[in-house]
Amino acid sequence: MGDPGTKEVFSLSDLQATGQRIMGRKHVLSILVENEPGVLARISGLFARRGYNINTLAVGPTDDDKISRITLTIDGAEHPIDQVTKQLHKLVHVLKIRDLEPHDTVARELALFKIDADAHTRQEISQLSEIFHGRVVDVARKSITVEVTGSDEKIEAFESLVRPFGLIEMVRTGEIAVQRGRHTT
């Protein structure tokens, strides 16, 4: 595409192609698999062998008890995703793979925050959880546990606000996602 400092004019498609190679996006893969022992190990092993870092991973049953759904997120800026999806299609128990587009997807994550709290700070933490549509699920003499559901940005924002109180422990489920509208994933 030309050397730096040249006055070469680039087309919009050239710039978009360059930007996609450099920037990438977060990929949310929805993978339907047969509910068999060892399937998750084979899938995660494939990612490990190729040097891909899985950011989040959630597995659960579907409406069909013979089929499970694996939802995993990968940073697309670091890895081109098409090669690994081709390899996933070759695995025996993998039924369907979909790379969900962010603008066409509803995604949520659940997080539990155990926060250091005394009689003075408990009310403030409860008010923060209400603002984030969270829910207090446990109160002890020196701690409070709050459940927050939403996008990873929402959960990270809540974390940044409660961390100064003293974050004792945090647990996140990993993102689950479904395509918007009537389409199945």
Coordinates of C-alpha atoms in Angstrom, one line a residue:
M1 CA 0.0 0.0 0.0
G2 CA 2.8 2.4 -0.2
D3 CA 5.6 3.6 2.0
P4 CA 5.1 6.0 4.9
G5 CA 5.5 9.6 3.9
T6 CA 4.5 9.1 0.3
K7 CA 1.5 11.0 -1.2
E8 CA -0.1 7.8 -2.6
V9 CA -3.9 7.9 -2.5
F10 CA -5.6 4.9 -1.0
S11 CA -9.1 3.7 -1.8
L12 CA -11.6 3.3 1.0
S13 CA -11.6 -0.5 0.6
D14 CA -7.8 -0.5 1.0
L15 CA -8.1 1.5 4.2
Q16 CA -10.9 -0.7 5.5
A17 CA -8.9 -3.8 4.7
T18 CA -5.9 -2.4 6.6
G19 CA -8.0 -1.4 9.5
Q20 CA -9.6 -4.8 9.8
R21 CA -6.2 -6.5 9.8
I22 CA -4.9 -4.3 12.5
M23 CA -7.9 -3.6 14.7
G24 CA -10.1 -6.7 14.5
R25 CA -13.0 -7.1 16.9
K26 CA -14.0 -9.2 19.7
H27 CA -15.5 -12.5 18.4
V28 CA -18.3 -14.2 20.2
L29 CA -18.6 -17.8 19.0
S30 CA -21.8 -19.7 19.6
I31 CA -21.0 -23.4 19.2
L32 CA -23.7 -26.2 19.3
V33 CA -22.2 -29.5 20.3
E34 CA -23.4 -33.0 21.1
N35 CA -23.7 -33.5 24.8
E36 CA -20.8 -36.0 25.1
P37 CA -17.9 -36.4 27.5
G38 CA -14.7 -34.7 26.4
V39 CA -16.2 -32.4 23.8
L40 CA -15.2 -29.2 25.7
A41 CA -11.7 -30.6 26.2
R42 CA -11.3 -31.2 22.5
I43 CA -12.5 -27.7 21.6
S44 CA -10.4 -25.9 24.2
G45 CA -7.4 -28.0 23.2
L46 CA -7.8 -26.9 19.6
F47 CA -7.6 -23.3 20.7
A48 CA -4.6 -24.0 22.9
R49 CA -2.7 -25.8 20.2
R50 CA -3.1 -22.8 17.9
G51 CA -2.1 -20.3 20.6
Y52 CA -5.5 -18.6 20.9
N53 CA -6.4 -17.1 24.2
I54 CA -10.1 -17.7 25.1
N55 CA -11.3 -14.6 27.0
T56 CA -14.5 -16.1 28.3
L57 CA -16.1 -19.5 28.2
A58 CA -19.6 -20.5 29.1
V59 CA -21.2 -23.9 28.6
G60 CA -24.8 -24.9 29.3
P61 CA -27.6 -27.2 28.1
T62 CA -30.0 -26.1 25.4
D63 CA -33.8 -26.9 25.1
D64 CA -32.6 -30.3 23.6
D65 CA -30.9 -32.4 26.4
K66 CA -28.7 -34.0 23.7
I67 CA -27.2 -30.7 22.7
S68 CA -25.1 -28.2 24.7
R69 CA -24.1 -24.6 23.7
I70 CA -20.6 -23.3 24.2
T71 CA -20.2 -19.5 24.1
L72 CA -16.7 -18.2 24.0
T73 CA -15.1 -14.9 23.3
I74 CA -11.8 -14.2 21.6
D75 CA -9.9 -11.0 20.9
G76 CA -10.0 -10.8 17.1
A77 CA -7.3 -8.2 17.0
E78 CA -4.8 -10.9 18.0
H79 CA -6.0 -13.8 15.9
P80 CA -7.8 -14.3 12.6
I81 CA -10.8 -16.4 13.5
D82 CA -11.6 -18.1 10.2
Q83 CA -8.9 -20.8 10.5
V84 CA -9.9 -21.9 13.9
T85 CA -13.6 -22.1 12.9
K86 CA -12.7 -24.3 10.0
Q87 CA -10.8 -26.6 12.3
L88 CA -13.8 -26.6 14.7
H89 CA -16.1 -27.7 11.9
K90 CA -13.9 -30.8 11.5
L91 CA -14.5 -32.0 15.1
V92 CA -16.9 -34.9 15.2
H93 CA -19.3 -33.6 18.0
V94 CA -19.5 -30.0 16.7
L95 CA -22.9 -29.4 15.1
K96 CA -23.0 -25.7 14.3
I97 CA -20.7 -22.6 14.8
R98 CA -21.8 -19.0 14.5
D99 CA -19.6 -15.9 14.8
L100 CA -22.1 -13.5 16.3
E101 CA -22.0 -9.9 15.0
P102 CA -21.9 -7.4 17.9
H103 CA -24.7 -5.2 16.5
D104 CA -27.0 -8.2 15.9
T105 CA -26.5 -9.9 19.3
V106 CA -27.9 -9.8 22.8
A107 CA -25.1 -10.7 25.2
R108 CA -25.0 -10.9 29.0
E109 CA -22.7 -11.9 31.8
L110 CA -23.4 -12.5 35.5
A111 CA -20.9 -11.4 38.2
L112 CA -20.9 -11.8 41.9
F113 CA -19.0 -9.2 44.0
K114 CA -18.1 -9.9 47.6
I115 CA -17.3 -6.4 49.0
D116 CA -15.8 -5.4 52.3
A117 CA -18.6 -3.5 54.1
D118 CA -19.5 -2.2 57.5
A119 CA -22.5 -0.4 58.9
H120 CA -21.3 2.9 57.4
T121 CA -20.6 1.7 53.8
R122 CA -23.3 -1.0 53.4
Q123 CA -26.0 1.6 52.4
E124 CA -23.7 3.3 49.8
I125 CA -22.9 -0.1 48.2
S126 CA -26.6 -1.0 48.1
Q127 CA -27.4 2.2 46.4
L128 CA -24.6 1.6 43.8
S129 CA -26.0 -1.9 43.1
E130 CA -29.5 -0.4 42.6
I131 CA -28.1 2.1 40.0
F132 CA -26.6 -0.9 38.1
H133 CA -29.8 -2.9 38.5
G134 CA -27.9 -5.3 40.7
R135 CA -29.2 -7.3 43.6
V136 CA -27.8 -7.8 47.1
V137 CA -27.8 -11.6 47.6
D138 CA -25.9 -11.9 50.9
V139 CA -25.2 -9.6 53.8
A140 CA -22.8 -10.5 56.6
R141 CA -21.4 -8.5 59.5
K142 CA -18.3 -7.3 57.5
S143 CA -19.2 -8.0 53.9
I144 CA -21.9 -7.7 51.3
T145 CA -22.4 -9.8 48.1
V146 CA -24.0 -8.2 45.1
E147 CA -25.1 -9.8 41.8
V148 CA -24.8 -7.8 38.6
T149 CA -25.9 -8.9 35.2
G150 CA -25.2 -7.2 31.9
S151 CA -22.5 -6.4 29.3
D152 CA -18.9 -6.7 30.2
E153 CA -18.6 -2.9 30.2
K154 CA -21.4 -2.6 32.8
I155 CA -19.7 -5.2 35.0
E156 CA -16.3 -3.6 34.7
A157 CA -17.9 -0.2 35.5
F158 CA -19.5 -1.6 38.7
E159 CA -16.2 -3.2 39.6
S160 CA -14.3 0.1 39.3
L161 CA -16.8 1.8 41.6
V162 CA -16.8 -0.9 44.4
R163 CA -13.1 -1.7 44.3
P164 CA -12.2 1.3 46.6
F165 CA -14.5 -0.2 49.3
G166 CA -12.4 -3.4 49.3
L167 CA -13.2 -6.1 46.8
I168 CA -12.8 -9.4 48.7
E169 CA -13.8 -11.6 45.8
M170 CA -15.3 -11.4 42.3
V171 CA -16.7 -14.3 40.2
R172 CA -17.8 -13.9 36.5
T173 CA -19.7 -16.5 34.5
G174 CA -18.4 -15.6 31.0
E175 CA -20.5 -14.1 28.3
I176 CA -23.6 -15.8 26.9
A177 CA -25.2 -14.5 23.7
V178 CA -28.0 -15.0 21.3
Q179 CA -28.7 -13.5 17.9
R180 CA -31.4 -10.8 17.9
G181 CA -34.8 -11.5 16.4
R182 CA -36.4 -14.8 15.5
H183 CA -33.2 -16.3 14.0
T184 CA -31.7 -19.2 15.8
T185 CA -28.1 -19.2 16.8

